PDB file of C-alpha atoms in Angstrom:
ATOM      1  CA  UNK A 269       0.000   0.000   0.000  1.00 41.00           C
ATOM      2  CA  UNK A 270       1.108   3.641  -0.928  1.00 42.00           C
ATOM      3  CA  UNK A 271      -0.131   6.802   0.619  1.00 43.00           C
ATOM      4  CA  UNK A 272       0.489   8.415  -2.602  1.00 42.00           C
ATOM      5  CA  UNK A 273      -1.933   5.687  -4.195  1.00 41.00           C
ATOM      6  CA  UNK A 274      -5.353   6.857  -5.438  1.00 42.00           C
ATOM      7  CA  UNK A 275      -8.267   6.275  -3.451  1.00 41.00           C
ATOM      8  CA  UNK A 276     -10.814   8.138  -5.702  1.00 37.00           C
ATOM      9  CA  UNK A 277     -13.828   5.786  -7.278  1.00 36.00           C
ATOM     10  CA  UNK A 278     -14.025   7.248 -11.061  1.00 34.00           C
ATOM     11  CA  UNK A 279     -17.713   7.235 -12.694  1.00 36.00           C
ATOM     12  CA  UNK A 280     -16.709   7.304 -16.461  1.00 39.00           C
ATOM     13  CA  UNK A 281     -16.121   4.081 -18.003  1.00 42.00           C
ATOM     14  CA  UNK A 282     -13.056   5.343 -19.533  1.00 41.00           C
ATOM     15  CA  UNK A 283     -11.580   5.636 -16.367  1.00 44.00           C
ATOM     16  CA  UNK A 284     -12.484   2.438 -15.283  1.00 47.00           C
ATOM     17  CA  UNK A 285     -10.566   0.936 -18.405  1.00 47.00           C
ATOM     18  CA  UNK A 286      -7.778   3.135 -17.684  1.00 50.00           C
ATOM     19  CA  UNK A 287      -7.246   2.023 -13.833  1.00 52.00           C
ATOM     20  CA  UNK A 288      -7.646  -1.692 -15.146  1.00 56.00           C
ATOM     21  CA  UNK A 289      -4.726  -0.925 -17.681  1.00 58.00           C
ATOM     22  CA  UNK A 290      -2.454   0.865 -15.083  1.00 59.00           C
ATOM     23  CA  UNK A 291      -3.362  -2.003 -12.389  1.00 57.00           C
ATOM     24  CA  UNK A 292      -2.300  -4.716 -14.659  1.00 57.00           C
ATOM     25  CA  UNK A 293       0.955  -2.763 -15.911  1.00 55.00           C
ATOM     26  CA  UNK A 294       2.107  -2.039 -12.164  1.00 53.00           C
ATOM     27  CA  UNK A 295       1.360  -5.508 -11.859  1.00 56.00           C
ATOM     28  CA  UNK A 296       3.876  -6.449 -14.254  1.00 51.00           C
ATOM     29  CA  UNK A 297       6.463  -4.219 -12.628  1.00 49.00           C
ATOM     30  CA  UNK A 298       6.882  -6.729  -9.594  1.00 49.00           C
ATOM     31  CA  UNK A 299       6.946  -9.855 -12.145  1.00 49.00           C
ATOM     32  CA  UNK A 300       9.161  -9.964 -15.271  1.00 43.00           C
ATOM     33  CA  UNK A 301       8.478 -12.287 -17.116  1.00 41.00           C
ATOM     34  CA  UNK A 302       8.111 -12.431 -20.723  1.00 41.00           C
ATOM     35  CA  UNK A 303       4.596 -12.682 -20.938  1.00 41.00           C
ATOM     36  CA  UNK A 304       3.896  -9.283 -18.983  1.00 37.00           C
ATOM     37  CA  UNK A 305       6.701  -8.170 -21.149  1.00 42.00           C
ATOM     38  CA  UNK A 306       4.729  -8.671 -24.271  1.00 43.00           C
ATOM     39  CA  UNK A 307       1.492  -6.950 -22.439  1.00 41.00           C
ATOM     40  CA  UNK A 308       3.795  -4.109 -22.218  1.00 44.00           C
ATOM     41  CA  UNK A 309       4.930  -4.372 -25.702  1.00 46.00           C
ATOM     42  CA  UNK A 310       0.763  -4.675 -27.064  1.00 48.00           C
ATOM     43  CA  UNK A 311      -0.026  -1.323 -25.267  1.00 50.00           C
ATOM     44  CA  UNK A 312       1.490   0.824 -27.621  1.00 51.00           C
ATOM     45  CA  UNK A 313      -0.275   3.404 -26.612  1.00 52.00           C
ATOM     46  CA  UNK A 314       0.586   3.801 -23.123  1.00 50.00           C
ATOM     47  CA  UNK A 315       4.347   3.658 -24.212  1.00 51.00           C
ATOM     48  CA  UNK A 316       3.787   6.452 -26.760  1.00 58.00           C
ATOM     49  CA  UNK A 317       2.049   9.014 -24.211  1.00 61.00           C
ATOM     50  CA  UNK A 318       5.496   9.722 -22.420  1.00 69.00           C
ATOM     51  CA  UNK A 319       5.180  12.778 -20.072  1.00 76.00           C
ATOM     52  CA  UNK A 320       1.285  13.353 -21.451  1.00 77.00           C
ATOM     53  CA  UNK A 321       0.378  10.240 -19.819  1.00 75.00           C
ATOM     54  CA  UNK A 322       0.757  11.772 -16.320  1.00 80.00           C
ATOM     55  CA  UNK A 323      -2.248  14.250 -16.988  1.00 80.00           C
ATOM     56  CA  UNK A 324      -4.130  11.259 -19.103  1.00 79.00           C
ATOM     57  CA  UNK A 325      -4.966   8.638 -16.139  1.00 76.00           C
ATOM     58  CA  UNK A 326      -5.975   9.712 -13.085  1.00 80.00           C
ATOM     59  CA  UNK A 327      -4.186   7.760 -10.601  1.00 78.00           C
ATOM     60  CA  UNK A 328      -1.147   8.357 -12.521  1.00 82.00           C
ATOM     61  CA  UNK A 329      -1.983  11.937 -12.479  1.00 84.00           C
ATOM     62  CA  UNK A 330      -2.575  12.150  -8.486  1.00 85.00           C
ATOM     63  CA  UNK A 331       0.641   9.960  -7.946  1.00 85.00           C
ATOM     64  CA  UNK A 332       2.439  12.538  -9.912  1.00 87.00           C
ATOM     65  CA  UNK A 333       1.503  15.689  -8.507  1.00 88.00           C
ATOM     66  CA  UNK A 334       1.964  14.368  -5.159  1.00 87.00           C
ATOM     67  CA  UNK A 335       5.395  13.138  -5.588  1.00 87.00           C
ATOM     68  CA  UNK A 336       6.335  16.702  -7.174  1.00 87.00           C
ATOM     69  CA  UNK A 337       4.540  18.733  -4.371  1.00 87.00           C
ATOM     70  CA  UNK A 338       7.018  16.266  -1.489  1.00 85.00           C
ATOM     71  CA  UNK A 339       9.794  16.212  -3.071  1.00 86.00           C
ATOM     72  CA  UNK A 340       9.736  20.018  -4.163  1.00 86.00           C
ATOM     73  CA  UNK A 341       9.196  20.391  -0.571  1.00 84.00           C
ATOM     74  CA  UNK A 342      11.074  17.958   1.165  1.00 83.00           C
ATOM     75  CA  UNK A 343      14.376  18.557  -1.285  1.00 84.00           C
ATOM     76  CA  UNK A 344      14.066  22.502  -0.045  1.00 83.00           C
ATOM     77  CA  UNK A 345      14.194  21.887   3.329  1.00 84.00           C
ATOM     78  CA  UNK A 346      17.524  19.160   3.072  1.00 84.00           C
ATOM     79  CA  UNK A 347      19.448  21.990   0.820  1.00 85.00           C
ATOM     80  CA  UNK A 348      18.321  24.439   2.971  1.00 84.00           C
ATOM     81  CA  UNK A 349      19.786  22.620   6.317  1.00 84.00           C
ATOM     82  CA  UNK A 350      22.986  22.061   4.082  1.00 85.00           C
ATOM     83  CA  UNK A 351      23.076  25.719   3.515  1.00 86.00           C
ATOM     84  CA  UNK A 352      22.526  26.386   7.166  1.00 84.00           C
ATOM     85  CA  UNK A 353      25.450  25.272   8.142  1.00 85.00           C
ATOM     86  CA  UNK A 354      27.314  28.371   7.664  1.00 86.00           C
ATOM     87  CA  UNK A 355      25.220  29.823  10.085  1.00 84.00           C
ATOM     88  CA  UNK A 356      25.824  27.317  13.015  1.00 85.00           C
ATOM     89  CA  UNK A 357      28.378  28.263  15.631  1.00 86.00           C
ATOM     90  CA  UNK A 358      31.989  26.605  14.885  1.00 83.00           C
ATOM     91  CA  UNK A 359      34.468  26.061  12.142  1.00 87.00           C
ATOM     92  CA  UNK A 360      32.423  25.629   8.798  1.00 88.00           C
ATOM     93  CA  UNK A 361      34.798  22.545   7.644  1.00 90.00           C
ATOM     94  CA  UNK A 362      34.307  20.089  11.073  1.00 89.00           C
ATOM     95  CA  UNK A 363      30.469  21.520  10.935  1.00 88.00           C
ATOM     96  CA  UNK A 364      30.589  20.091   7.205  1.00 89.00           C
ATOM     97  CA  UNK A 365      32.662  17.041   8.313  1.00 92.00           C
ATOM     98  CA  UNK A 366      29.821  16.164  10.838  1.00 91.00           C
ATOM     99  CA  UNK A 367      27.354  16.915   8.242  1.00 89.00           C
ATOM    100  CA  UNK A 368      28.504  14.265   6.019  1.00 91.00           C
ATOM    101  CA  UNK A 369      28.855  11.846   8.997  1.00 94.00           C
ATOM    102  CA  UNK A 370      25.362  12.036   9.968  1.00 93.00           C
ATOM    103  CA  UNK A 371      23.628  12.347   6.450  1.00 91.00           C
ATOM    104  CA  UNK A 372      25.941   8.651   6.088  1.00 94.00           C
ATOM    105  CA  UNK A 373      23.818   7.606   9.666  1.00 94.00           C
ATOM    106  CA  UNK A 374      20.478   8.766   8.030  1.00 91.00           C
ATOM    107  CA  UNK A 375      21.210   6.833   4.459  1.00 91.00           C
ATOM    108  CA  UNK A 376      22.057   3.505   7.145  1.00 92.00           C
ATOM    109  CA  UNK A 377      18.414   4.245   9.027  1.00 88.00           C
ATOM    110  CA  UNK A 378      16.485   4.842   5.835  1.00 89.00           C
ATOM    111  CA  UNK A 379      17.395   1.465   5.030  1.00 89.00           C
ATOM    112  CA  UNK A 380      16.782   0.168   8.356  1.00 87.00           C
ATOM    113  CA  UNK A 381      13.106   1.551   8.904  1.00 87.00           C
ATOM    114  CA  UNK A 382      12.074   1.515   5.248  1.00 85.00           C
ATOM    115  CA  UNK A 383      11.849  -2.158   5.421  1.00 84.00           C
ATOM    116  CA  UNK A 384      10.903  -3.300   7.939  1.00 84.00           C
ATOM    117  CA  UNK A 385       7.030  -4.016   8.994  1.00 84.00           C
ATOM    118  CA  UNK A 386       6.706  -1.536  11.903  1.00 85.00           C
ATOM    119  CA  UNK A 387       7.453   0.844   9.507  1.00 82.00           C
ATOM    120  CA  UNK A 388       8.030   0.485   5.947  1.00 83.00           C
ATOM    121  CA  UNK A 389       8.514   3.494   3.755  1.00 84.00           C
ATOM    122  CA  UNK A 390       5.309   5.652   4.030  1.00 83.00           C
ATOM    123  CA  UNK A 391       5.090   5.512   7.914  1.00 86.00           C
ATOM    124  CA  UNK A 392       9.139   5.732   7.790  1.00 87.00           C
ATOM    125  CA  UNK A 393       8.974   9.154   6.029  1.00 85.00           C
ATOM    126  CA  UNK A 394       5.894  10.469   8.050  1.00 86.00           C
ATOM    127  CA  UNK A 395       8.289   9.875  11.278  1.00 88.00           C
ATOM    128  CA  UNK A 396      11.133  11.848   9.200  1.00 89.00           C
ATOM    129  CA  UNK A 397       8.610  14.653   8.591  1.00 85.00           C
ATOM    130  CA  UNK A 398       7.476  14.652  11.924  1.00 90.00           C
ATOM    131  CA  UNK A 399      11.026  14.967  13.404  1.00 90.00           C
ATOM    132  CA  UNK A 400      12.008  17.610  11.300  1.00 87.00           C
ATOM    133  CA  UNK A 401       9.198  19.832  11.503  1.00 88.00           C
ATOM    134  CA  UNK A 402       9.622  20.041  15.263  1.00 91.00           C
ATOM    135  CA  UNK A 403      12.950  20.408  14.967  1.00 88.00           C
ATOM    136  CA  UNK A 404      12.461  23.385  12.846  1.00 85.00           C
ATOM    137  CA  UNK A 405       9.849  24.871  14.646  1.00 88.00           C
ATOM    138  CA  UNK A 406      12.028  24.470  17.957  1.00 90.00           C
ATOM    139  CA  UNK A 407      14.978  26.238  16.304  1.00 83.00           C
ATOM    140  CA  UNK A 408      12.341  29.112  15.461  1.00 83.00           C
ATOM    141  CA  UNK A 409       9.943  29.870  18.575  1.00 89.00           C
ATOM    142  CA  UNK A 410      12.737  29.342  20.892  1.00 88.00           C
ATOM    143  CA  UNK A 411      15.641  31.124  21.695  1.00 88.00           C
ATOM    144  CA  UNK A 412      18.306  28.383  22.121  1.00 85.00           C
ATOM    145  CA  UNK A 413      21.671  28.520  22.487  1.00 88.00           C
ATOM    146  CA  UNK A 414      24.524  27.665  20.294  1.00 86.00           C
ATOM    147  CA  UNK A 415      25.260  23.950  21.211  1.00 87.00           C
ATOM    148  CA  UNK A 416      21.699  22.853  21.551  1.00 89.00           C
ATOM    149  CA  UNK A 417      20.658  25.015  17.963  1.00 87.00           C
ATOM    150  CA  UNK A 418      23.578  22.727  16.160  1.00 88.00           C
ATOM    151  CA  UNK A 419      22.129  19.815  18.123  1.00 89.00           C
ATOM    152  CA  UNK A 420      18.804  19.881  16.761  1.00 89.00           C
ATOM    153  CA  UNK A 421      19.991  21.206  13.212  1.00 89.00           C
ATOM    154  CA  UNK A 422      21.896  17.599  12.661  1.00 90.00           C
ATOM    155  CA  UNK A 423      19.347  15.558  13.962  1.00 91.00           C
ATOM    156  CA  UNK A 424      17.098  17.682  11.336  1.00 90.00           C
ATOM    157  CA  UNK A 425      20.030  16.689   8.950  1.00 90.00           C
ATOM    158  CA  UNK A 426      19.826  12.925  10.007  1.00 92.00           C
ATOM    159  CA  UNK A 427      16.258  12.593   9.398  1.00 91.00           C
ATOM    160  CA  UNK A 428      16.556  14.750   6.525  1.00 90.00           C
ATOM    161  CA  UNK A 429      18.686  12.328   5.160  1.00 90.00           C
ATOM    162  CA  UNK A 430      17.018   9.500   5.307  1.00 90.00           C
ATOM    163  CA  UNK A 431      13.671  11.271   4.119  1.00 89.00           C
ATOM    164  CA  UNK A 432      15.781  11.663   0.997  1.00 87.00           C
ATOM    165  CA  UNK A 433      16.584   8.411   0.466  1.00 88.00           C
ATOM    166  CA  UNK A 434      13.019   6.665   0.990  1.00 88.00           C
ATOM    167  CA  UNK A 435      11.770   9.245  -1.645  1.00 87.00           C
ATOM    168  CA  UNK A 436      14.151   7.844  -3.977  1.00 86.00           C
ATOM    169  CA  UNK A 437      12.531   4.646  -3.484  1.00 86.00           C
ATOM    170  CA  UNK A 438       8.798   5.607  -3.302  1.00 85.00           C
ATOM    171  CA  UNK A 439       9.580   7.626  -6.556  1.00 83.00           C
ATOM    172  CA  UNK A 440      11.041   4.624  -8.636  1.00 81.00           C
ATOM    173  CA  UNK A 441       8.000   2.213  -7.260  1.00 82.00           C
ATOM    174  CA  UNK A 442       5.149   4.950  -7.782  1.00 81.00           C
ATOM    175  CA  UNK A 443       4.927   4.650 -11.418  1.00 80.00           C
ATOM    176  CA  UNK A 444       4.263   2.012 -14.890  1.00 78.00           C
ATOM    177  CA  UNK A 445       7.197   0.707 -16.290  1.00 76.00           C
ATOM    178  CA  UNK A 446       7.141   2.370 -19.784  1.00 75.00           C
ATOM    179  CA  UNK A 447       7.031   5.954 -18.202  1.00 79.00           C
ATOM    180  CA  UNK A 448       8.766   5.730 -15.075  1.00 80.00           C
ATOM    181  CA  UNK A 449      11.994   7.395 -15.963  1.00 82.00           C
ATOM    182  CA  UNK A 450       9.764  10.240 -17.034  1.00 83.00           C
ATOM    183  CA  UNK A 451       8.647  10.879 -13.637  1.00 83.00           C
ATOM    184  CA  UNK A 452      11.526  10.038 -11.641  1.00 83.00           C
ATOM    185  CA  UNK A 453      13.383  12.482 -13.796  1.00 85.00           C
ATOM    186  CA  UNK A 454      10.774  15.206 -13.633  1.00 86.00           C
ATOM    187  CA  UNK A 455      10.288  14.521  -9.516  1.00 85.00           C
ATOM    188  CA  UNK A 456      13.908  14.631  -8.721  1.00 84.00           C
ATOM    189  CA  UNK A 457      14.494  17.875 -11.106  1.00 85.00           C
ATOM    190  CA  UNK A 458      11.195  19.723  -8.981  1.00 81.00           C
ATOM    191  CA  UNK A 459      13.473  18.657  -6.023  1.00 80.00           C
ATOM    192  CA  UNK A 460      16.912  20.497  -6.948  1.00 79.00           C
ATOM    193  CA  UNK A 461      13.880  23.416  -7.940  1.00 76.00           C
ATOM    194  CA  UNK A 462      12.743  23.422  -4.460  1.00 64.00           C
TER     195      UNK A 462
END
């Protein structure tokens, strides 16, 4: 199960067809075999859409636009930690040394928590969103000093981290084989944006 999944019951029977399509192509992403290879290879059509075919189906559609809206948002917040760390109190090469120790940390419990059953990836990156917006709002409303504001900025930067990674993965399992590189691309690109 996804978060970013579509829930929404469509009323037109060309949506209908179109769900059964995309539900029996991100079928064949888990299995490779040569027969769902050749279903890919008789739907033409959904391999000639490209990018149009993320405003064509609607699940595809809502996947899409989510995935662009969290990682437009999520990507903003890790660069703007990194850029932060001019700001925090020290020498700007250990803070960047530390920096690169802990985002290591938060790559290691990405792929901890992102499989395991407690968590997996969705509840995973709600925890890492969680965590860093208190973090953040901590570092705003309250006047803290200079050890405990570099505190909470890496464990921002460990969770950040991490965040990053899952997306990665939710991104590359969120959409149909024939235009998945399409969105990845276009996700990760709205991320450097952000």
């Amino acid at each position: 199960e996804s978060i970013l999944s579509s829930k929404n019951i469509y009323s037109e029977k060309e949506d209908i067809v179109d769900m059964k399509l995309l539900t029996d192509l991100e079928n064949s992403n888990n299995d490779h075999n040569s027969s769902n290879n050749q279903f890919i290879d008789n739907n033409k059509d959904l391999n000639s859409y490209g990018i149009l075919a993320f405003f064509k189906y609607p699940s595809i559609r809502w996947k899409f636009l989510n995935l662009n809206l969290i990682w437009l948002v999520g990507a903003g917040v890790y660069f703007g930690n990194t850029i932060n760390i001019k700001n925090l109190p020290g020498n700007i090469l250990s803070n960047s040394l530390i920096n690169a120790g802990i985002e290591f940390l938060g790559i290691i419990l990405s792929l901890i928590l992102m499989n395991t059953k407690l968590f997996g990836r969705v509840r995973s990156n709600i925890l890492y969103f969680l965590i860093s917006f208190i973090g953040y709002m901590i570092m705003t409303t309250v006047d803290l000093s200079d050890t405990l504001r570099t505190i909470i900025s890496f464990v921002v930067k460990l969770v950040l981290a991490s965040y990053i990674n899952t997306m990665f993965v939710i991104c590359g399992e969120s959409y149909p084989n024939p235009i998945k590189e399409y969105g990845y691309g276009i996700n990760i690109a709205l991320g450097k944006f952000g």
